[in-house]
PDB file of C-alpha atoms and ligand atoms in Angstrom:
ATOM      1  CA  MET A   1     172.561 127.183  84.430  1.00  0.00           C
ATOM      2  CA  PHE A   2     169.146 128.708  83.511  1.00  0.00           C
ATOM      3  CA  PRO A   3     166.271 126.923  82.633  1.00  0.00           C
ATOM      4  CA  LYS A   4     166.226 127.356  78.497  1.00  0.00           C
ATOM      5  CA  ALA A   5     162.457 127.777  78.928  1.00  0.00           C
ATOM      6  CA  PHE A   6     162.485 130.722  81.075  1.00  0.00           C
ATOM      7  CA  GLY A   7     164.967 132.485  78.305  1.00  0.00           C
ATOM      8  CA  ALA A   8     162.360 131.744  76.214  1.00  0.00           C
ATOM      9  CA  ALA A   9     159.018 133.377  77.978  1.00  0.00           C
ATOM     10  CA  VAL A  10     161.911 136.289  78.514  1.00  0.00           C
ATOM     11  CA  ALA A  11     162.245 136.725  75.169  1.00  0.00           C
ATOM     12  CA  LEU A  12     158.244 136.189  74.611  1.00  0.00           C
ATOM     13  CA  CYS A  13     157.419 138.452  77.089  1.00  0.00           C
ATOM     14  CA  LEU A  14     159.986 141.163  74.814  1.00  0.00           C
ATOM     15  CA  ALA A  15     158.968 140.255  71.721  1.00  0.00           C
ATOM     16  CA  ALA A  16     155.161 141.067  72.685  1.00  0.00           C
ATOM     17  CA  LEU A  17     155.712 144.357  74.820  1.00  0.00           C
ATOM     18  CA  GLY A  18     158.233 145.616  72.374  1.00  0.00           C
ATOM     19  CA  GLY A  19     155.766 145.777  69.164  1.00  0.00           C
ATOM     20  CA  ALA A  20     153.047 147.962  71.830  1.00  0.00           C
ATOM     21  CA  ALA A  21     155.559 150.269  73.405  1.00  0.00           C
ATOM     22  CA  THR A  22     158.775 151.857  73.221  1.00  0.00           C
ATOM     23  CA  ALA A  23     158.987 153.792  76.413  1.00  0.00           C
ATOM     24  CA  ALA A  24     161.584 153.010  79.046  1.00  0.00           C
ATOM     25  CA  ASP A  25     159.484 152.378  81.768  1.00  0.00           C
ATOM     26  CA  THR A  26     157.938 149.376  79.610  1.00  0.00           C
ATOM     27  CA  THR A  27     161.684 147.835  79.238  1.00  0.00           C
ATOM     28  CA  ASP A  28     162.219 148.482  83.076  1.00  0.00           C
ATOM     29  CA  ALA A  29     159.197 146.661  83.838  1.00  0.00           C
ATOM     30  CA  VAL A  30     160.098 143.890  81.803  1.00  0.00           C
ATOM     31  CA  LYS A  31     163.819 143.838  82.774  1.00  0.00           C
ATOM     32  CA  ILE A  32     162.445 143.994  86.350  1.00  0.00           C
ATOM     33  CA  ALA A  33     159.860 141.238  86.161  1.00  0.00           C
ATOM     34  CA  ALA A  34     162.747 139.123  84.723  1.00  0.00           C
ATOM     35  CA  GLY A  35     165.343 139.709  87.170  1.00  0.00           C
ATOM     36  CA  LYS A  36     162.775 139.010  89.785  1.00  0.00           C
ATOM     37  CA  ALA A  37     162.462 135.590  88.044  1.00  0.00           C
ATOM     38  CA  TYR A  38     166.497 134.925  88.455  1.00  0.00           C
ATOM     39  CA  PHE A  39     166.715 136.505  92.023  1.00  0.00           C
ATOM     40  CA  ASP A  40     163.540 134.181  93.181  1.00  0.00           C
ATOM     41  CA  SER A  41     165.895 131.067  91.470  1.00  0.00           C
ATOM     42  CA  THR A  42     169.160 131.940  92.682  1.00  0.00           C
ATOM     43  CA  CYS A  43     169.280 134.589  95.161  1.00  0.00           C
ATOM     44  CA  HIS A  44     166.149 134.285  97.404  1.00  0.00           C
ATOM     45  CA  ARG A  45     166.820 131.221  99.380  1.00  0.00           C
ATOM     46  CA  CYS A  46     169.709 133.166 101.374  1.00  0.00           C
ATOM     47  CA  HIS A  47     168.367 136.530 101.060  1.00  0.00           C
ATOM     48  CA  SER A  48     165.052 138.084 101.874  1.00  0.00           C
ATOM     49  CA  VAL A  49     164.251 141.590 100.385  1.00  0.00           C
ATOM     50  CA  ASP A  50     161.608 142.015 102.860  1.00  0.00           C
ATOM     51  CA  ALA A  51     162.812 143.599 106.088  1.00  0.00           C
ATOM     52  CA  ASP A  52     160.060 141.487 108.034  1.00  0.00           C
ATOM     53  CA  LYS A  53     161.746 138.062 107.143  1.00  0.00           C
ATOM     54  CA  LYS A  54     164.750 136.754 108.700  1.00  0.00           C
ATOM     55  CA  SER A  55     167.373 135.312 105.722  1.00  0.00           C
ATOM     56  CA  TYR A  56     170.518 133.246 105.947  1.00  0.00           C
ATOM     57  CA  GLY A  57     172.199 136.214 104.190  1.00  0.00           C
ATOM     58  CA  PRO A  58     172.010 139.990 104.458  1.00  0.00           C
ATOM     59  CA  LEU A  59     168.638 141.821 103.637  1.00  0.00           C
ATOM     60  CA  LEU A  60     169.043 142.820  99.868  1.00  0.00           C
ATOM     61  CA  ASP A  61     166.176 145.645  99.967  1.00  0.00           C
ATOM     62  CA  GLY A  62     167.962 149.112  99.258  1.00  0.00           C
ATOM     63  CA  VAL A  63     171.484 147.472  98.704  1.00  0.00           C
ATOM     64  CA  VAL A  64     172.147 149.798  95.718  1.00  0.00           C
ATOM     65  CA  GLY A  65     173.876 152.830  97.357  1.00  0.00           C
ATOM     66  CA  ARG A  66     174.326 150.979 100.271  1.00  0.00           C
ATOM     67  CA  ARG A  67     177.714 150.582 101.625  1.00  0.00           C
ATOM     68  CA  ALA A  68     179.097 147.109 101.864  1.00  0.00           C
ATOM     69  CA  GLY A  69     178.902 144.914 105.009  1.00  0.00           C
ATOM     70  CA  THR A  70     176.677 147.331 106.777  1.00  0.00           C
ATOM     71  CA  PHE A  71     173.435 146.323 107.058  1.00  0.00           C
ATOM     72  CA  PRO A  72     172.434 146.455 110.756  1.00  0.00           C
ATOM     73  CA  GLY A  73     172.589 143.585 112.730  1.00  0.00           C
ATOM     74  CA  TYR A  74     173.931 141.692 110.346  1.00  0.00           C
ATOM     75  CA  PRO A  75     177.162 139.315 110.914  1.00  0.00           C
ATOM     76  CA  TYR A  76     179.296 139.667 107.962  1.00  0.00           C
ATOM     77  CA  SER A  77     182.438 138.532 107.298  1.00  0.00           C
ATOM     78  CA  GLU A  78     185.503 140.674 108.201  1.00  0.00           C
ATOM     79  CA  ALA A  79     186.221 140.897 104.708  1.00  0.00           C
ATOM     80  CA  LEU A  80     182.722 142.330 104.094  1.00  0.00           C
ATOM     81  CA  GLN A  81     182.852 144.466 107.194  1.00  0.00           C
ATOM     82  CA  LYS A  82     186.490 145.860 105.737  1.00  0.00           C
ATOM     83  CA  ALA A  83     185.347 145.987 101.757  1.00  0.00           C
ATOM     84  CA  GLY A  84     184.228 149.803 102.294  1.00  0.00           C
ATOM     85  CA  PHE A  85     183.034 150.576  98.841  1.00  0.00           C
ATOM     86  CA  VAL A  86     179.349 151.210  98.050  1.00  0.00           C
ATOM     87  CA  TRP A  87     177.170 148.841  96.247  1.00  0.00           C
ATOM     88  CA  THR A  88     176.846 150.364  92.637  1.00  0.00           C
ATOM     89  CA  PRO A  89     175.419 148.561  89.765  1.00  0.00           C
ATOM     90  CA  GLY A  90     179.092 147.930  88.850  1.00  0.00           C
ATOM     91  CA  ALA A  91     180.106 146.557  92.252  1.00  0.00           C
ATOM     92  CA  LEU A  92     176.516 144.408  92.021  1.00  0.00           C
ATOM     93  CA  ARG A  93     177.577 143.023  88.584  1.00  0.00           C
ATOM     94  CA  ALA A  94     181.421 142.058  89.243  1.00  0.00           C
ATOM     95  CA  TRP A  95     180.272 140.333  92.915  1.00  0.00           C
ATOM     96  CA  MET A  96     177.476 138.252  91.305  1.00  0.00           C
ATOM     97  CA  GLU A  97     179.995 137.003  88.484  1.00  0.00           C
ATOM     98  CA  ALA A  98     182.338 135.965  90.872  1.00  0.00           C
ATOM     99  CA  ASN A  99     182.042 137.217  94.286  1.00  0.00           C
ATOM    100  CA  ASP A 100     184.899 135.815  96.519  1.00  0.00           C
ATOM    101  CA  LYS A 101     186.907 137.096  93.457  1.00  0.00           C
ATOM    102  CA  PHE A 102     185.672 140.340  94.111  1.00  0.00           C
ATOM    103  CA  VAL A 103     186.134 140.127  97.977  1.00  0.00           C
ATOM    104  CA  PRO A 104     188.610 137.381  98.695  1.00  0.00           C
ATOM    105  CA  GLY A 105     187.210 135.946 102.434  1.00  0.00           C
ATOM    106  CA  THR A 106     183.719 136.630 102.133  1.00  0.00           C
ATOM    107  CA  LYS A 107     181.031 133.960 103.120  1.00  0.00           C
ATOM    108  CA  MET A 108     179.045 133.936 100.202  1.00  0.00           C
ATOM    109  CA  ARG A 109     179.602 131.107  98.432  1.00  0.00           C
ATOM    110  CA  HIS A 110     179.992 131.564  94.449  1.00  0.00           C
ATOM    111  CA  VAL A 111     177.127 132.048  92.654  1.00  0.00           C
ATOM    112  CA  GLY A 112     178.890 132.767  89.303  1.00  0.00           C
ATOM    113  CA  ILE A 113     176.501 134.830  87.120  1.00  0.00           C
ATOM    114  CA  GLU A 114     178.446 135.567  83.889  1.00  0.00           C
ATOM    115  CA  ASP A 115     175.727 136.288  81.791  1.00  0.00           C
ATOM    116  CA  PRO A 116     175.969 139.955  81.542  1.00  0.00           C
ATOM    117  CA  THR A 117     172.038 140.714  80.754  1.00  0.00           C
ATOM    118  CA  VAL A 118     171.192 138.293  83.773  1.00  0.00           C
ATOM    119  CA  GLN A 119     173.272 140.596  85.630  1.00  0.00           C
ATOM    120  CA  ASP A 120     171.353 143.572  84.533  1.00  0.00           C
ATOM    121  CA  PHE A 121     168.132 142.261  84.846  1.00  0.00           C
ATOM    122  CA  ILE A 122     168.826 141.446  88.314  1.00  0.00           C
ATOM    123  CA  VAL A 123     170.575 145.148  89.431  1.00  0.00           C
ATOM    124  CA  THR A 124     167.883 146.673  87.351  1.00  0.00           C
ATOM    125  CA  TYR A 125     165.354 144.664  90.022  1.00  0.00           C
ATOM    126  CA  LEU A 126     167.302 145.180  93.400  1.00  0.00           C
ATOM    127  CA  ALA A 127     167.411 148.831  92.048  1.00  0.00           C
ATOM    128  CA  SER A 128     163.800 148.640  91.462  1.00  0.00           C
ATOM    129  CA  LEU A 129     162.968 147.792  95.575  1.00  0.00           C
ATOM    130  CA  LYS A 130     162.022 150.352  97.997  1.00  0.00           C
ATOM    131  CA  LYS A 131     165.059 151.657 100.116  1.00  0.00           C
TER     132      LYS A 131
HETATM  133  C1  HEC B 201     174.210 130.192  99.500  1.00  0.00           C
HETATM  134  C2  HEC B 201     173.469 131.576 100.030  1.00  0.00           C
HETATM  135  C3  HEC B 201     173.708 132.861  98.994  1.00  0.00           C
HETATM  136  C4  HEC B 201     173.329 132.218  97.511  1.00  0.00           C
HETATM  137  C5  HEC B 201     172.719 131.546  96.742  1.00  0.00           C
HETATM  138  C6  HEC B 201     173.532 133.911  97.444  1.00  0.00           C
HETATM  139  N1  HEC B 201     173.782 134.907  98.470  1.00  0.00           N
HETATM  140 FE1  HEC B 201     174.474 136.921  98.586  1.00  0.00          FE
HETATM  141  N2  HEC B 201     175.224 136.605 100.107  1.00  0.00           N
HETATM  142  C7  HEC B 201     174.962 135.586 101.062  1.00  0.00           C
HETATM  143  C8  HEC B 201     176.050 135.656 102.358  1.00  0.00           C
HETATM  144  C9  HEC B 201     175.899 134.233 103.735  1.00  0.00           C
HETATM  145  C10 HEC B 201     176.621 136.836 102.350  1.00  0.00           C
HETATM  146  C11 HEC B 201     177.324 137.972 103.492  1.00  0.00           C
HETATM  147  C12 HEC B 201     178.385 137.628 102.902  1.00  0.00           C
HETATM  148  C13 HEC B 201     179.835 138.352 103.759  1.00  0.00           C
HETATM  149  O1  HEC B 201     179.364 138.255 105.068  1.00  0.00           O
HETATM  150  O2  HEC B 201     180.903 138.060 103.728  1.00  0.00           O
HETATM  151  C14 HEC B 201     176.056 137.719 100.979  1.00  0.00           C
HETATM  152  C15 HEC B 201     176.027 138.840 100.943  1.00  0.00           C
HETATM  153  C16 HEC B 201     175.974 139.277  99.467  1.00  0.00           C
HETATM  154  C17 HEC B 201     175.336 140.711  99.432  1.00  0.00           C
HETATM  155  C18 HEC B 201     176.667 142.044 100.156  1.00  0.00           C
HETATM  156  C19 HEC B 201     175.356 142.575 100.609  1.00  0.00           C
HETATM  157  C20 HEC B 201     175.864 143.490 101.903  1.00  0.00           C
HETATM  158  O3  HEC B 201     174.921 144.384 102.522  1.00  0.00           O
HETATM  159  O4  HEC B 201     177.033 144.555 101.945  1.00  0.00           O
HETATM  160  C21 HEC B 201     175.094 141.193  98.589  1.00  0.00           C
HETATM  161  C22 HEC B 201     174.727 142.198  97.470  1.00  0.00           C
HETATM  162  C23 HEC B 201     174.821 139.781  97.564  1.00  0.00           C
HETATM  163  N3  HEC B 201     175.382 138.896  98.818  1.00  0.00           N
HETATM  164  C24 HEC B 201     174.041 139.337  96.853  1.00  0.00           C
HETATM  165  C25 HEC B 201     173.695 138.180  95.808  1.00  0.00           C
HETATM  166  C26 HEC B 201     172.993 138.186  95.091  1.00  0.00           C
HETATM  167  C27 HEC B 201     172.379 139.065  93.526  1.00  0.00           C
HETATM  168  C28 HEC B 201     172.423 136.732  94.720  1.00  0.00           C
HETATM  169  C29 HEC B 201     171.847 135.799  93.727  1.00  0.00           C
HETATM  170  C30 HEC B 201     172.645 136.557  92.230  1.00  0.00           C
HETATM  171  C31 HEC B 201     173.027 136.273  95.568  1.00  0.00           C
HETATM  172  N4  HEC B 201     173.644 137.076  96.832  1.00  0.00           N
HETATM  173  C32 HEC B 201     173.300 134.545  96.081  1.00  0.00           C
HETATM  174  C33 HEC B 201     174.536 134.164 100.635  1.00  0.00           C
HETATM  175  C34 HEC B 201     174.526 133.853  99.793  1.00  0.00           C
END
């Protein structure tokens, strides 16, 4: 479902940086950039990461470590309001893969990101945002 060219760009980018530096920071920077690109193409039309911008879905800035269904003022489904868990990287992966199975009754449309690498990129990007 993602353009092949994008994967190629990421691979190129990884190859270019891989030789030059092995620091974990560099790997993270690449993952964050890739995650942002996936986020922008798959999630951004419904989710803002900027508190000054209104979005159809809840703001995702600071979502890692936040209790599900608790962003102030957002009209969550009853299902998510009652979910009662905290968004960990693992919970976010399960949500991206099958949000409607993870929290039955959610009003978020199924996105179905099954590739663990892509899940990892998006989670790393979300975790890098300010809280
Ligand atoms: C078609 C619009 C749409 C798309 C696309 C979308 N979302 Fe959502 N998202 C929503 C809505 C609406 C909710 C609120 C769900 C509810 O209340 O049950 C939500 C809720 C969430 C939550 C729960 C936040 C909280 O405060 O508990 C997370 C996390 C999330 N989305 C992540 C993502 C990610 C990551 C993507 C991209 C892979 C994505 N969403 C794509 C509409 C969307």
